[in-house]
Amino acid sequence: MKGEPVVILLVEDDPAHAEIVRRNFEDFRIANRLIHVSDGQLALDYLCRQGNFRDPSRSPRPGLILLDLRLPKIDGQEVLKVIKSDPELSRIPVVVLTTSSAESDMVKAYENHANSYLVKPVDFSQFVALMQSLGYYWLAWNENPY
């Protein structure tokens, strides 16, 4: 429901990028719980409640997934395929957040049913600005009474 705290799953292997995302959501005072995993296997373990995430209280369903494509262990495109092919997970919005501006990656992500595709700028200040835009969007979406 809108207005209620939402779990956000951040799948990001770069600790600096993860910290920028975390700070951005804190700065916007978005009452959400950000859960960060650093590779594709941990993302699937979390979402499929396997390994250390078997207990549903340790792995609440996210309301949003921010997914990098270039991940260790299991590629982000494969994680996206699993999410969107699972009836329990497929309705969760997935925003691909990646450094890849390759058209083939973008096309493949949308073919795998990504909800949005954002390219992380190389420039730090531009990346912060992108995260601020995402924060504004998320804040507006969560405050929408409809």
PDB file of C-alpha atoms in Angstrom:
ATOM      1  CA  MET A   1       0.000   0.000   0.000  1.00  0.00           C
ATOM      2  CA  LYS A   2       1.144   3.500  -0.708  1.00  0.00           C
ATOM      3  CA  GLY A   3       2.395   5.450   2.298  1.00  0.00           C
ATOM      4  CA  GLU A   4       3.516   2.319   4.132  1.00  0.00           C
ATOM      5  CA  PRO A   5       7.196   1.480   4.563  1.00  0.00           C
ATOM      6  CA  VAL A   6       8.526  -0.551   1.672  1.00  0.00           C
ATOM      7  CA  VAL A   7      11.455  -2.928   1.572  1.00  0.00           C
ATOM      8  CA  ILE A   8      13.912  -2.032  -1.185  1.00  0.00           C
ATOM      9  CA  LEU A   9      16.356  -4.709  -2.302  1.00  0.00           C
ATOM     10  CA  LEU A  10      19.569  -3.200  -3.655  1.00  0.00           C
ATOM     11  CA  VAL A  11      21.654  -5.652  -5.678  1.00  0.00           C
ATOM     12  CA  GLU A  12      24.964  -3.843  -6.119  1.00  0.00           C
ATOM     13  CA  ASP A  13      28.555  -5.088  -5.964  1.00  0.00           C
ATOM     14  CA  ASP A  14      30.183  -1.635  -5.725  1.00  0.00           C
ATOM     15  CA  PRO A  15      30.166  -0.541  -2.052  1.00  0.00           C
ATOM     16  CA  ALA A  16      30.524   3.151  -2.990  1.00  0.00           C
ATOM     17  CA  HIS A  17      27.484   3.003  -5.278  1.00  0.00           C
ATOM     18  CA  ALA A  18      25.503   1.159  -2.595  1.00  0.00           C
ATOM     19  CA  GLU A  19      26.393   3.867  -0.083  1.00  0.00           C
ATOM     20  CA  ILE A  20      25.243   6.638  -2.449  1.00  0.00           C
ATOM     21  CA  VAL A  21      21.899   4.884  -2.901  1.00  0.00           C
ATOM     22  CA  ARG A  22      21.528   4.347   0.866  1.00  0.00           C
ATOM     23  CA  ARG A  23      22.327   7.988   1.663  1.00  0.00           C
ATOM     24  CA  ASN A  24      19.975   9.217  -1.035  1.00  0.00           C
ATOM     25  CA  PHE A  25      17.026   7.344   0.420  1.00  0.00           C
ATOM     26  CA  GLU A  26      17.966   8.559   3.919  1.00  0.00           C
ATOM     27  CA  ASP A  27      18.226  12.159   2.683  1.00  0.00           C
ATOM     28  CA  PHE A  28      14.722  11.961   1.278  1.00  0.00           C
ATOM     29  CA  ARG A  29      13.499  10.542   4.602  1.00  0.00           C
ATOM     30  CA  ILE A  30      11.785   7.762   2.756  1.00  0.00           C
ATOM     31  CA  ALA A  31      10.550   5.393   5.455  1.00  0.00           C
ATOM     32  CA  ASN A  32      11.839   2.274   3.780  1.00  0.00           C
ATOM     33  CA  ARG A  33      14.129  -0.559   4.717  1.00  0.00           C
ATOM     34  CA  LEU A  34      17.045  -0.884   2.322  1.00  0.00           C
ATOM     35  CA  ILE A  35      18.510  -4.368   2.108  1.00  0.00           C
ATOM     36  CA  HIS A  36      21.791  -4.609   0.249  1.00  0.00           C
ATOM     37  CA  VAL A  37      23.252  -7.765  -1.295  1.00  0.00           C
ATOM     38  CA  SER A  38      26.462  -7.728  -3.290  1.00  0.00           C
ATOM     39  CA  ASP A  39      26.052 -10.452  -5.909  1.00  0.00           C
ATOM     40  CA  GLY A  40      23.480 -12.212  -8.057  1.00  0.00           C
ATOM     41  CA  GLN A  41      23.530 -15.438  -6.044  1.00  0.00           C
ATOM     42  CA  LEU A  42      22.747 -13.591  -2.801  1.00  0.00           C
ATOM     43  CA  ALA A  43      19.928 -11.750  -4.571  1.00  0.00           C
ATOM     44  CA  LEU A  44      18.346 -15.030  -5.653  1.00  0.00           C
ATOM     45  CA  ASP A  45      18.939 -16.571  -2.217  1.00  0.00           C
ATOM     46  CA  TYR A  46      17.143 -13.600  -0.663  1.00  0.00           C
ATOM     47  CA  LEU A  47      14.253 -13.589  -3.125  1.00  0.00           C
ATOM     48  CA  CYS A  48      13.808 -17.371  -3.160  1.00  0.00           C
ATOM     49  CA  ARG A  49      14.354 -17.623   0.601  1.00  0.00           C
ATOM     50  CA  GLN A  50      17.315 -19.967   0.445  1.00  0.00           C
ATOM     51  CA  GLY A  51      20.488 -20.298   2.505  1.00  0.00           C
ATOM     52  CA  ASN A  52      20.734 -17.595   5.169  1.00  0.00           C
ATOM     53  CA  PHE A  53      17.407 -16.147   4.021  1.00  0.00           C
ATOM     54  CA  ARG A  54      15.132 -19.158   4.632  1.00  0.00           C
ATOM     55  CA  ASP A  55      13.319 -17.358   7.438  1.00  0.00           C
ATOM     56  CA  PRO A  56      10.711 -14.990   5.901  1.00  0.00           C
ATOM     57  CA  SER A  57      11.289 -12.509   8.745  1.00  0.00           C
ATOM     58  CA  ARG A  58      14.887 -12.152   7.464  1.00  0.00           C
ATOM     59  CA  SER A  59      13.763 -11.855   3.860  1.00  0.00           C
ATOM     60  CA  PRO A  60      10.574  -9.800   3.591  1.00  0.00           C
ATOM     61  CA  ARG A  61       9.338  -9.338   0.041  1.00  0.00           C
ATOM     62  CA  PRO A  62      10.696  -6.154  -1.477  1.00  0.00           C
ATOM     63  CA  GLY A  63       8.407  -3.573  -2.989  1.00  0.00           C
ATOM     64  CA  LEU A  64      11.207  -2.464  -5.292  1.00  0.00           C
ATOM     65  CA  ILE A  65      14.419  -4.041  -6.591  1.00  0.00           C
ATOM     66  CA  LEU A  66      17.361  -1.914  -7.746  1.00  0.00           C
ATOM     67  CA  LEU A  67      19.469  -4.289  -9.838  1.00  0.00           C
ATOM     68  CA  ASP A  68      22.968  -3.866 -11.223  1.00  0.00           C
ATOM     69  CA  LEU A  69      23.705  -5.935 -14.347  1.00  0.00           C
ATOM     70  CA  ARG A  70      27.436  -6.529 -13.891  1.00  0.00           C
ATOM     71  CA  LEU A  71      27.384  -8.769 -10.833  1.00  0.00           C
ATOM     72  CA  PRO A  72      29.644 -11.500  -9.491  1.00  0.00           C
ATOM     73  CA  LYS A  73      28.466 -15.120  -9.371  1.00  0.00           C
ATOM     74  CA  ILE A  74      25.189 -14.645 -11.310  1.00  0.00           C
ATOM     75  CA  ASP A  75      24.725 -11.914 -13.908  1.00  0.00           C
ATOM     76  CA  GLY A  76      21.994  -9.323 -13.348  1.00  0.00           C
ATOM     77  CA  GLN A  77      20.195 -10.302 -16.564  1.00  0.00           C
ATOM     78  CA  GLU A  78      19.853 -13.849 -15.230  1.00  0.00           C
ATOM     79  CA  VAL A  79      18.581 -12.551 -11.875  1.00  0.00           C
ATOM     80  CA  LEU A  80      16.032 -10.441 -13.764  1.00  0.00           C
ATOM     81  CA  LYS A  81      14.872 -13.484 -15.774  1.00  0.00           C
ATOM     82  CA  VAL A  82      14.330 -15.492 -12.591  1.00  0.00           C
ATOM     83  CA  ILE A  83      12.422 -12.654 -10.911  1.00  0.00           C
ATOM     84  CA  LYS A  84      10.105 -12.041 -13.845  1.00  0.00           C
ATOM     85  CA  SER A  85       9.446 -15.752 -14.497  1.00  0.00           C
ATOM     86  CA  ASP A  86       8.432 -16.502 -10.886  1.00  0.00           C
ATOM     87  CA  PRO A  87       4.724 -15.859 -10.189  1.00  0.00           C
ATOM     88  CA  GLU A  88       5.473 -14.764  -6.601  1.00  0.00           C
ATOM     89  CA  LEU A  89       8.175 -12.295  -7.648  1.00  0.00           C
ATOM     90  CA  SER A  90       7.135 -11.097 -11.098  1.00  0.00           C
ATOM     91  CA  ARG A  91       5.011  -8.182  -9.879  1.00  0.00           C
ATOM     92  CA  ILE A  92       7.896  -6.581  -7.991  1.00  0.00           C
ATOM     93  CA  PRO A  93       9.139  -3.555  -9.953  1.00  0.00           C
ATOM     94  CA  VAL A  94      12.765  -3.935 -11.034  1.00  0.00           C
ATOM     95  CA  VAL A  95      14.830  -0.877 -11.871  1.00  0.00           C
ATOM     96  CA  VAL A  96      18.053  -1.822 -13.619  1.00  0.00           C
ATOM     97  CA  LEU A  97      20.777   0.483 -12.320  1.00  0.00           C
ATOM     98  CA  THR A  98      23.955  -0.169 -14.271  1.00  0.00           C
ATOM     99  CA  THR A  99      27.040   1.375 -15.823  1.00  0.00           C
ATOM    100  CA  SER A 100      26.232  -0.249 -19.165  1.00  0.00           C
ATOM    101  CA  SER A 101      24.856   2.090 -21.778  1.00  0.00           C
ATOM    102  CA  ALA A 102      25.047  -0.634 -24.438  1.00  0.00           C
ATOM    103  CA  GLU A 103      21.840  -0.766 -26.423  1.00  0.00           C
ATOM    104  CA  SER A 104      21.989  -4.581 -26.440  1.00  0.00           C
ATOM    105  CA  ASP A 105      21.980  -4.652 -22.606  1.00  0.00           C
ATOM    106  CA  MET A 106      19.054  -2.250 -22.477  1.00  0.00           C
ATOM    107  CA  VAL A 107      17.062  -4.201 -25.067  1.00  0.00           C
ATOM    108  CA  LYS A 108      17.760  -7.483 -23.277  1.00  0.00           C
ATOM    109  CA  ALA A 109      16.727  -6.001 -19.915  1.00  0.00           C
ATOM    110  CA  TYR A 110      13.426  -4.806 -21.325  1.00  0.00           C
ATOM    111  CA  GLU A 111      12.918  -8.161 -23.071  1.00  0.00           C
ATOM    112  CA  ASN A 112      13.384  -9.698 -19.618  1.00  0.00           C
ATOM    113  CA  HIS A 113      10.647  -7.329 -18.357  1.00  0.00           C
ATOM    114  CA  ALA A 114      12.670  -4.731 -16.461  1.00  0.00           C
ATOM    115  CA  ASN A 115      10.411  -1.898 -15.372  1.00  0.00           C
ATOM    116  CA  SER A 116      13.060   0.767 -15.943  1.00  0.00           C
ATOM    117  CA  TYR A 117      16.677   1.059 -17.046  1.00  0.00           C
ATOM    118  CA  LEU A 118      18.976   3.720 -15.604  1.00  0.00           C
ATOM    119  CA  VAL A 119      22.605   4.176 -16.614  1.00  0.00           C
ATOM    120  CA  LYS A 120      24.913   5.146 -13.748  1.00  0.00           C
ATOM    121  CA  PRO A 121      27.038   8.075 -14.879  1.00  0.00           C
ATOM    122  CA  VAL A 122      30.797   7.761 -14.428  1.00  0.00           C
ATOM    123  CA  ASP A 123      30.940  11.262 -12.930  1.00  0.00           C
ATOM    124  CA  PHE A 124      30.261  11.157  -9.184  1.00  0.00           C
ATOM    125  CA  SER A 125      28.156  14.334  -9.071  1.00  0.00           C
ATOM    126  CA  GLN A 126      26.025  13.132 -11.986  1.00  0.00           C
ATOM    127  CA  PHE A 127      25.489   9.783 -10.222  1.00  0.00           C
ATOM    128  CA  VAL A 128      24.376  11.613  -7.074  1.00  0.00           C
ATOM    129  CA  ALA A 129      21.999  13.708  -9.216  1.00  0.00           C
ATOM    130  CA  LEU A 130      20.565  10.549 -10.804  1.00  0.00           C
ATOM    131  CA  MET A 131      19.972   9.064  -7.341  1.00  0.00           C
ATOM    132  CA  GLN A 132      18.298  12.305  -6.243  1.00  0.00           C
ATOM    133  CA  SER A 133      15.963  12.074  -9.255  1.00  0.00           C
ATOM    134  CA  LEU A 134      15.174   8.476  -8.339  1.00  0.00           C
ATOM    135  CA  GLY A 135      14.519   9.603  -4.764  1.00  0.00           C
ATOM    136  CA  TYR A 136      12.134  12.336  -5.922  1.00  0.00           C
ATOM    137  CA  TYR A 137      10.308   9.865  -8.137  1.00  0.00           C
ATOM    138  CA  TRP A 138      10.036   7.274  -5.359  1.00  0.00           C
ATOM    139  CA  LEU A 139       8.884   9.881  -2.848  1.00  0.00           C
ATOM    140  CA  ALA A 140       6.203  11.180  -5.221  1.00  0.00           C
ATOM    141  CA  TRP A 141       5.037   7.664  -6.078  1.00  0.00           C
ATOM    142  CA  ASN A 142       4.719   6.714  -2.407  1.00  0.00           C
ATOM    143  CA  GLU A 143       2.805   9.888  -1.515  1.00  0.00           C
ATOM    144  CA  ASN A 144       0.369   9.562  -4.413  1.00  0.00           C
ATOM    145  CA  PRO A 145      -3.082   8.956  -2.837  1.00  0.00           C
ATOM    146  CA  TYR A 146      -4.267   6.826  -5.767  1.00  0.00           C
TER     147      TYR A 146
END
